[in-house]
Amino acid sequence: MFIRYGVGIVATTYTLLGVIGFLPVEGINSMHHEGIGVHYLFNIIAINVVHNLIHLGIGISGLFAMRTLARAQMWGKIVGVVLLLVFAAGMVQAVMEGFPRDQWLLGIVPLNSPGHTLHLATGVVALYLGLAKAPAARAGAEK
Amino acid sequence: MTNNTITREARFFIWLVVAVIGPFGLLLYLYPGGAGEYWAWRIAQPRTAMMVGAIYFCCGFYYAYLARQREWLQLKSSLRSLFVVAAWLLVAAMFHWDDFFQYRVLTLTWLGAYYLPLFAIPILFRIQSERFGRDEDITGVHLATGWRVWLIARAVVYGPLAVAIFIHASTISTYWPWPIEPLNIRIFSGQIAVFGAFPALAMGDGLWRRIRLFMMLTAGLAVAHLVALLVNGTPYNINAPAGRWLPAMFAEWLITSAALLWSYRNRK
C-alpha cells in the first residue's frame, strides 16, 4: 500500500539522517569555518545533537506508524504539518535576520537553507500521504 | 488491468517539474551572461551557463510533452532518469556547498526540486502499480540486437566515464576547453551518466517504446549543446584535451538518437 510505503521512505530517510548525524566522521559531518559552530550533515545541512534527536524521533515514530494504515496517515498529517510549520518559521526567521548563512531556531536547533528545503519537500510528501485516499476507500467510492 | 493510464499524481508531478525547470532553462540558456546575478551557484562563463541550462531548457519542453502522454511506459524511464539526476546533483552540491548562494530564490527552488523527486518518484511508481498494475506482457516492436549491443556498449563507456569525471572533477576542469569550475564539471557529468549510460538500463527487455521519447530528448539536448558550443562568445580552446572530445560526444548522442528514431519511425 503506497501510503505505508511512502511513510516508510520518509521515516527511513529521517532515521538515517539522525543516525549519520551522530557519526564523528569529518568527511560526512564537517565543521564549517564560516558557520555557527555546528556540524554539517553531508557537508550541507546544519545539525547538532538536538537536531539529530529530532530527526531520529521523526524517523523512528514513522517506522512504527507505518505498520498500520491509520497510524501511517495520522503520522503523515502530524509530521507534514510540523515540517511545513518549521519550514515557514525558518524562512520567516531568515528574512528577519537578513538571510544569514545559518540560524538558530528557538536558540537550540541550527538551520540553513538545505535544511529548510528538506523540511519543505518531506513535509509536502508526508502531508500528501496523510491526506491521500487509501486504495480501499477509493475503490469503494468508485463503486 | 491496463497500464494505459497515468495517475493524476504523476501527471501533477510532471507539470510541477515543468514549472520549475522550464524557467531554469529559459534563464540559463537564453540569458547565460547574467547567471552570476541570479543562479544558485557560481558560474563564471556564459558557455558553462548554457551547458547547464541546455538540460533544463530541453527537459522543460520534453516534460511538457511527456505530461500529455497516456501511456505509463513512456514516462517510466524519464522519471527514473530524473531520480538519478536528482541524486547525482545533490551529491555534487554536497561537495561544493560553498559555491552556492544560500538564500537566493533559485537556490531554494533548486534544492527543493532535487529533494522532492527522491521521495516522490518511488511513491509515484507504487501508486501507479497499485492502481493500474505492472506493465508486464506489453507487446510492441523490440530493438534489433545490433542496437541493443550498441546501447550497452555506450553505457560501458559513458557510465565509468561519468563516474571518473565526477571523482576527478578538479583535474578534468584543467583539461576543459574553457575555464570551468569543478562543481559545474560534476553537474555536467550527471548528464553523461543519464544520456550516455541510462538508455541501456531503461530499454529493459528491448521494447522500443520504453526509450523512444527519451531518445527524442537526447537528440534535442545534443543539438542544444552543439548550439551552445558554436554560438557562445566564450573562447574555446580546441587543442585542450577535451576540446575535440566534447563536440564529438554531443555528435554521437545526436547521431545515435536520430538514427534510432529514424530506424523505428512509425513503429511502436
Coordinates of C-alpha atoms in Angstrom, one line a residue:
Chain A
M1 CA 0.0 0.0 0.0
F2 CA 1.6 3.2 -1.2
I3 CA 0.7 5.3 1.9
R4 CA 2.6 3.0 4.3
Y5 CA 5.3 2.5 1.7
G6 CA 5.7 6.3 1.4
V7 CA 5.7 6.8 5.1
G8 CA 8.4 4.1 5.3
I9 CA 10.6 6.0 2.8
V10 CA 10.3 9.4 4.6
A11 CA 10.8 7.7 8.0
T12 CA 13.7 5.7 6.9
T13 CA 15.4 8.8 5.5
Y14 CA 15.0 10.7 8.7
T15 CA 16.2 7.8 10.8
L16 CA 19.3 7.5 8.6
L17 CA 19.9 11.3 8.8
G18 CA 19.6 11.1 12.6
V19 CA 22.0 8.2 12.9
I20 CA 24.5 9.5 10.4
G21 CA 24.4 12.9 12.1
F22 CA 25.9 11.3 15.2
L23 CA 28.8 9.7 13.3
P24 CA 32.0 11.5 14.3
V25 CA 33.4 11.4 10.8
E26 CA 34.7 14.8 9.5
G27 CA 34.1 13.8 5.8
I28 CA 30.4 13.2 6.5
N29 CA 29.6 15.7 9.2
S30 CA 32.1 18.5 8.6
M31 CA 32.5 21.7 10.6
H32 CA 32.5 25.0 8.6
H33 CA 34.7 27.9 9.3
E34 CA 32.1 30.5 8.4
G35 CA 29.2 28.7 10.2
I36 CA 27.8 28.9 13.7
G37 CA 30.0 26.3 15.2
V38 CA 27.9 23.3 14.3
H39 CA 28.4 20.2 12.1
Y40 CA 27.1 20.0 8.6
L41 CA 25.4 16.7 7.7
F42 CA 26.8 15.6 4.3
N43 CA 28.5 19.0 4.3
I44 CA 25.3 20.9 3.6
I45 CA 22.7 20.6 6.4
A46 CA 23.4 22.4 9.7
I47 CA 22.8 20.0 12.6
N48 CA 23.6 19.5 16.3
V49 CA 22.6 16.9 18.9
V50 CA 19.1 18.3 19.4
H51 CA 18.5 18.4 15.6
N52 CA 19.8 14.8 15.2
L53 CA 17.5 13.7 18.0
I54 CA 14.5 15.4 16.3
H55 CA 15.4 13.6 13.0
L56 CA 15.6 10.3 14.9
G57 CA 12.3 10.9 16.6
I58 CA 10.5 11.7 13.3
G59 CA 12.1 8.6 11.7
I60 CA 11.6 6.0 14.4
S61 CA 8.0 7.2 15.1
G62 CA 7.3 6.8 11.3
L63 CA 8.8 3.3 11.2
F64 CA 6.3 2.3 14.0
A65 CA 3.4 4.2 12.4
M66 CA 3.8 2.6 9.0
R67 CA 2.7 -0.8 10.5
T68 CA -0.9 0.2 10.1
L69 CA -2.6 2.4 7.6
A70 CA -4.5 4.5 10.1
R71 CA -1.3 5.3 12.1
A72 CA 0.6 5.9 8.9
Q73 CA -1.9 8.5 7.8
M74 CA -2.0 10.1 11.2
W75 CA 1.8 10.3 11.2
G76 CA 1.7 11.8 7.7
K77 CA -0.7 14.6 8.8
I78 CA 1.1 15.4 12.0
V79 CA 4.7 15.3 10.7
G80 CA 3.6 17.0 7.4
V81 CA 2.1 20.0 9.3
V82 CA 5.0 20.2 11.7
L83 CA 7.7 20.1 9.0
L84 CA 5.8 22.7 6.9
L85 CA 5.5 24.9 10.0
V86 CA 9.2 24.5 10.8
F87 CA 9.9 25.5 7.1
A88 CA 7.7 28.6 7.4
A89 CA 9.2 29.6 10.8
G90 CA 12.7 29.1 9.5
M91 CA 12.1 31.2 6.4
V92 CA 10.4 34.0 8.4
Q93 CA 13.4 34.0 10.8
A94 CA 15.8 34.0 7.9
V95 CA 14.1 37.0 6.4
M96 CA 14.0 38.9 9.7
E97 CA 17.7 38.2 10.3
G98 CA 18.7 39.3 6.7
F99 CA 19.4 35.8 5.3
P100 CA 22.4 34.7 7.4
R101 CA 24.4 31.7 6.3
D102 CA 22.9 29.7 9.2
Q103 CA 20.4 30.5 12.0
W104 CA 19.2 29.1 15.4
L105 CA 15.6 28.2 15.6
L106 CA 14.4 28.9 19.2
G107 CA 18.0 29.2 20.1
I108 CA 18.5 25.4 20.1
V109 CA 18.2 24.0 16.6
P110 CA 20.6 25.1 13.9
L111 CA 19.0 25.5 10.4
N112 CA 20.1 26.6 7.0
S113 CA 18.6 26.7 3.5
P114 CA 19.3 23.0 2.7
G115 CA 17.5 22.1 5.9
H116 CA 14.6 24.4 5.2
T117 CA 14.1 22.9 1.7
L118 CA 14.4 19.3 3.1
H119 CA 11.6 20.2 5.6
L120 CA 9.5 21.6 2.8
A121 CA 9.9 18.6 0.4
T122 CA 9.4 16.0 3.1
G123 CA 6.6 18.0 4.7
V124 CA 4.7 18.1 1.4
V125 CA 5.2 14.4 0.8
A126 CA 4.2 13.5 4.4
L127 CA 1.1 15.7 4.3
Y128 CA 0.1 14.2 1.0
L129 CA 0.4 10.7 2.4
G130 CA -1.6 11.7 5.4
L131 CA -4.5 13.2 3.4
A132 CA -4.5 10.7 0.4
K133 CA -7.4 8.4 0.0
A134 CA -6.5 4.9 0.8
P135 CA -6.9 2.4 -2.1
A136 CA -9.8 0.6 -0.3
A137 CA -11.7 3.8 0.3
R138 CA -11.0 4.8 -3.3
A139 CA -12.3 1.5 -4.7
G140 CA -15.4 1.8 -2.6
A141 CA -16.0 5.3 -3.8
E142 CA -15.6 4.3 -7.4
K143 CA -18.3 1.6 -7.0
Chain B
M1 CA -5.6 -4.3 -15.7
T2 CA -4.5 -1.7 -18.1
N3 CA -1.3 0.3 -17.9
N4 CA -2.5 2.8 -20.5
T5 CA -3.4 5.4 -17.9
I6 CA -1.2 7.7 -15.8
T7 CA -2.2 8.6 -12.3
R8 CA -3.2 12.2 -11.7
E9 CA -0.4 12.4 -9.1
A10 CA 2.2 11.5 -11.7
R11 CA 0.8 14.0 -14.1
F12 CA 0.7 16.7 -11.5
F13 CA 4.3 15.9 -10.5
I14 CA 5.4 16.2 -14.2
W15 CA 3.7 19.6 -14.6
L16 CA 5.4 20.7 -11.4
V17 CA 8.8 19.6 -12.8
V18 CA 8.0 21.7 -16.0
A19 CA 7.0 24.7 -13.9
V20 CA 10.3 24.5 -12.0
I21 CA 12.9 23.6 -14.6
G22 CA 11.3 25.4 -17.5
P23 CA 12.2 28.9 -16.1
F24 CA 15.7 27.5 -15.1
G25 CA 16.3 26.6 -18.7
L26 CA 14.9 29.8 -20.2
L27 CA 17.1 31.9 -17.8
L28 CA 20.4 29.9 -18.2
Y29 CA 20.2 29.1 -21.9
L30 CA 18.8 32.3 -23.2
Y31 CA 20.4 34.7 -20.7
P32 CA 23.7 33.0 -19.7
G33 CA 25.6 36.2 -19.3
G34 CA 23.6 37.1 -16.1
A35 CA 24.0 33.7 -14.4
G36 CA 26.3 35.2 -11.7
E37 CA 23.4 37.5 -10.6
Y38 CA 20.6 35.1 -10.4
W39 CA 21.7 31.5 -10.5
A40 CA 22.0 29.2 -7.4
W41 CA 25.8 28.7 -7.6
R42 CA 28.8 30.4 -9.1
I43 CA 29.0 30.1 -12.9
A44 CA 31.7 32.4 -14.3
Q45 CA 31.5 31.7 -18.1
P46 CA 28.4 32.2 -20.2
R47 CA 29.1 28.9 -22.1
T48 CA 29.0 27.0 -18.8
A49 CA 25.7 28.5 -18.0
M50 CA 24.4 27.5 -21.4
M51 CA 25.7 23.9 -21.0
V52 CA 23.9 23.7 -17.6
G53 CA 20.9 25.4 -19.0
A54 CA 20.6 23.2 -22.0
I55 CA 19.4 20.3 -19.9
Y56 CA 16.8 22.4 -18.2
F57 CA 15.8 24.0 -21.4
C58 CA 15.3 20.7 -23.2
C59 CA 13.8 18.9 -20.3
G60 CA 11.3 21.7 -19.8
F61 CA 9.9 21.2 -23.3
Y62 CA 10.2 17.4 -23.0
Y63 CA 8.4 17.0 -19.7
A64 CA 5.6 19.3 -21.0
Y65 CA 5.3 16.9 -23.9
L66 CA 5.5 13.9 -21.6
A67 CA 2.7 15.2 -19.4
R68 CA 0.3 14.9 -22.3
Q69 CA 1.1 11.2 -22.9
R70 CA -1.3 8.5 -21.9
E71 CA 1.0 5.5 -21.5
W72 CA 2.9 5.0 -18.2
L73 CA 5.5 3.0 -20.1
Q74 CA 6.5 6.2 -21.9
L75 CA 7.1 8.0 -18.6
K76 CA 8.9 5.4 -16.6
S77 CA 12.3 5.8 -18.0
S78 CA 12.1 9.6 -17.8
L79 CA 11.1 9.6 -14.2
R80 CA 13.8 7.1 -13.3
S81 CA 16.4 9.2 -15.1
L82 CA 15.1 12.3 -13.1
F83 CA 15.7 10.3 -9.9
V84 CA 19.3 9.5 -11.0
V85 CA 20.0 13.1 -11.9
A86 CA 18.5 14.5 -8.7
A87 CA 20.6 12.2 -6.6
W88 CA 23.7 12.9 -8.7
L89 CA 23.4 16.6 -8.5
L90 CA 22.6 16.6 -4.7
V91 CA 25.9 14.7 -4.2
A92 CA 27.6 17.3 -6.3
A93 CA 26.1 20.0 -4.1
M94 CA 27.5 18.3 -1.0
F95 CA 31.0 18.6 -2.4
H96 CA 30.6 22.2 -3.3
W97 CA 28.1 23.8 -0.9
D98 CA 30.4 26.8 -0.5
D99 CA 29.9 27.7 -4.2
F100 CA 26.2 28.1 -3.6
F101 CA 24.4 31.4 -2.8
Q102 CA 22.4 30.1 0.2
Y103 CA 19.2 32.1 0.2
R104 CA 18.7 33.1 -3.5
V105 CA 15.2 32.1 -4.6
L106 CA 16.6 29.9 -7.3
T107 CA 18.9 28.1 -4.7
L108 CA 15.9 27.2 -2.5
T109 CA 13.9 26.2 -5.6
W110 CA 16.7 24.2 -7.0
L111 CA 17.2 22.3 -3.7
G112 CA 13.5 21.6 -3.3
A113 CA 13.4 20.5 -6.9
Y114 CA 16.1 17.9 -6.2
Y115 CA 14.9 16.7 -2.8
L116 CA 11.3 16.2 -3.9
P117 CA 11.9 13.6 -6.7
L118 CA 13.9 11.4 -4.4
F119 CA 10.8 10.9 -2.2
A120 CA 8.1 11.4 -4.7
I121 CA 9.2 9.2 -7.6
P122 CA 9.3 5.9 -5.7
I123 CA 5.9 6.7 -4.3
L124 CA 4.5 7.6 -7.7
F125 CA 5.7 4.2 -9.1
R126 CA 4.0 2.5 -6.2
I127 CA 0.7 4.4 -6.7
Q128 CA 0.8 3.6 -10.5
S129 CA 1.4 -0.1 -9.8
E130 CA -1.4 -0.4 -7.2
R131 CA -4.0 1.4 -9.3
F132 CA -3.2 0.1 -12.8
G133 CA -0.9 -2.9 -12.3
R134 CA 2.5 -3.6 -13.6
D135 CA 3.5 -3.2 -17.3
E136 CA 4.4 -6.8 -17.8
D137 CA 3.5 -8.6 -21.0
I138 CA 3.3 -5.4 -23.1
T139 CA 3.7 -6.1 -26.7
G140 CA 5.4 -3.9 -29.3
V141 CA 8.4 -3.5 -31.5
H142 CA 11.7 -4.6 -30.0
L143 CA 15.1 -3.1 -30.8
A144 CA 17.3 -5.1 -33.1
T145 CA 20.2 -6.9 -31.5
G146 CA 22.7 -4.5 -33.1
W147 CA 21.0 -1.5 -31.5
R148 CA 20.8 -3.2 -28.1
V149 CA 24.5 -4.1 -28.3
W150 CA 25.3 -0.5 -29.3
L151 CA 23.3 1.0 -26.4
I152 CA 25.1 -1.4 -24.0
A153 CA 28.5 -0.5 -25.5
R154 CA 27.8 3.2 -25.0
A155 CA 26.8 2.6 -21.4
V156 CA 30.0 0.6 -20.8
V157 CA 32.0 3.7 -22.0
Y158 CA 29.9 6.6 -20.7
G159 CA 28.9 5.1 -17.3
P160 CA 32.5 4.7 -15.9
L161 CA 33.5 7.9 -17.7
A162 CA 30.8 9.9 -15.9
V163 CA 31.9 8.5 -12.5
A164 CA 35.6 9.2 -13.3
I165 CA 34.8 12.8 -14.3
F166 CA 32.7 13.2 -11.1
I167 CA 35.6 11.9 -8.9
H168 CA 38.4 13.8 -10.7
A169 CA 36.4 17.0 -11.4
S170 CA 39.2 19.3 -10.3
T171 CA 41.7 17.7 -12.7
I172 CA 39.2 17.4 -15.5
S173 CA 38.5 21.2 -15.2
T174 CA 42.1 21.9 -16.3
Y175 CA 41.5 19.8 -19.4
W176 CA 38.3 21.6 -20.3
P177 CA 38.3 23.8 -23.5
W178 CA 37.2 26.9 -21.5
P179 CA 37.7 27.9 -17.8
I180 CA 35.1 26.0 -15.7
E181 CA 34.5 25.3 -12.0
P182 CA 34.8 21.7 -10.7
L183 CA 31.2 22.0 -9.4
N184 CA 30.0 22.5 -13.0
I185 CA 32.1 19.6 -14.2
R186 CA 30.3 17.4 -11.6
I187 CA 26.9 18.8 -12.6
F188 CA 27.8 18.0 -16.3
S189 CA 29.0 14.5 -15.5
G190 CA 25.4 13.7 -14.4
Q191 CA 24.3 14.4 -18.0
I192 CA 26.9 12.0 -19.3
A193 CA 25.6 9.3 -16.9
V194 CA 22.0 9.8 -17.9
F195 CA 22.2 10.4 -21.6
G196 CA 25.1 8.1 -22.3
A197 CA 24.5 5.2 -20.0
F198 CA 20.9 5.3 -18.9
P199 CA 19.2 4.2 -22.2
A200 CA 20.9 0.8 -21.9
L201 CA 19.3 0.2 -18.5
A202 CA 16.0 1.8 -19.4
M203 CA 15.4 -0.4 -22.5
G204 CA 15.0 -3.4 -20.3
D205 CA 13.6 -6.2 -22.5
G206 CA 14.4 -4.1 -25.6
L207 CA 10.9 -2.7 -26.1
W208 CA 11.4 0.4 -28.3
R209 CA 8.6 2.3 -26.6
R210 CA 10.5 2.2 -23.3
I211 CA 13.1 4.6 -24.7
R212 CA 11.5 6.3 -27.7
L213 CA 10.7 9.6 -26.0
F214 CA 13.9 9.5 -24.1
M215 CA 15.8 9.4 -27.4
M216 CA 13.8 12.4 -28.6
L217 CA 15.1 14.3 -25.5
T218 CA 18.7 13.0 -26.2
A219 CA 18.6 14.3 -29.7
G220 CA 17.2 17.7 -28.6
L221 CA 19.8 18.0 -25.8
A222 CA 22.7 17.2 -28.2
V223 CA 21.5 19.9 -30.6
A224 CA 21.2 22.4 -27.7
H225 CA 24.7 21.6 -26.5
L226 CA 26.2 21.9 -30.0
V227 CA 24.5 25.2 -30.5
A228 CA 25.9 26.3 -27.1
L229 CA 29.4 25.4 -28.3
L230 CA 29.0 27.2 -31.6
V231 CA 27.2 30.5 -30.8
N232 CA 28.6 31.4 -27.4
G233 CA 31.2 34.1 -27.1
T234 CA 33.3 32.3 -24.5
P235 CA 36.7 31.5 -26.0
Y236 CA 37.0 27.8 -26.9
N237 CA 40.4 26.0 -26.9
I238 CA 40.1 23.2 -29.4
N239 CA 43.6 22.0 -28.5
A240 CA 42.7 21.3 -24.9
P241 CA 42.5 17.6 -24.1
A242 CA 38.7 17.8 -24.0
G243 CA 38.5 20.3 -26.9
R244 CA 37.6 17.7 -29.6
W245 CA 36.1 15.1 -27.4
L246 CA 33.2 17.3 -26.2
P247 CA 31.7 18.1 -29.6
A248 CA 32.3 14.5 -30.7
M249 CA 30.3 13.2 -27.7
F250 CA 27.4 15.5 -28.5
A251 CA 27.5 14.5 -32.1
E252 CA 27.4 10.8 -31.1
W253 CA 24.4 11.5 -28.9
L254 CA 22.7 13.2 -31.8
I255 CA 23.6 10.5 -34.4
T256 CA 22.6 7.6 -32.2
S257 CA 19.3 9.1 -31.1
A258 CA 18.4 10.4 -34.6
A259 CA 19.3 7.1 -36.2
L260 CA 17.2 5.1 -33.7
L261 CA 14.2 7.5 -34.2
W262 CA 14.6 7.2 -38.0
S263 CA 15.0 3.4 -37.9
Y264 CA 11.9 2.9 -35.8
R265 CA 9.8 5.8 -37.2
N266 CA 6.1 4.9 -37.2
R267 CA 6.8 1.7 -35.3
K268 CA 5.6 1.2 -31.8

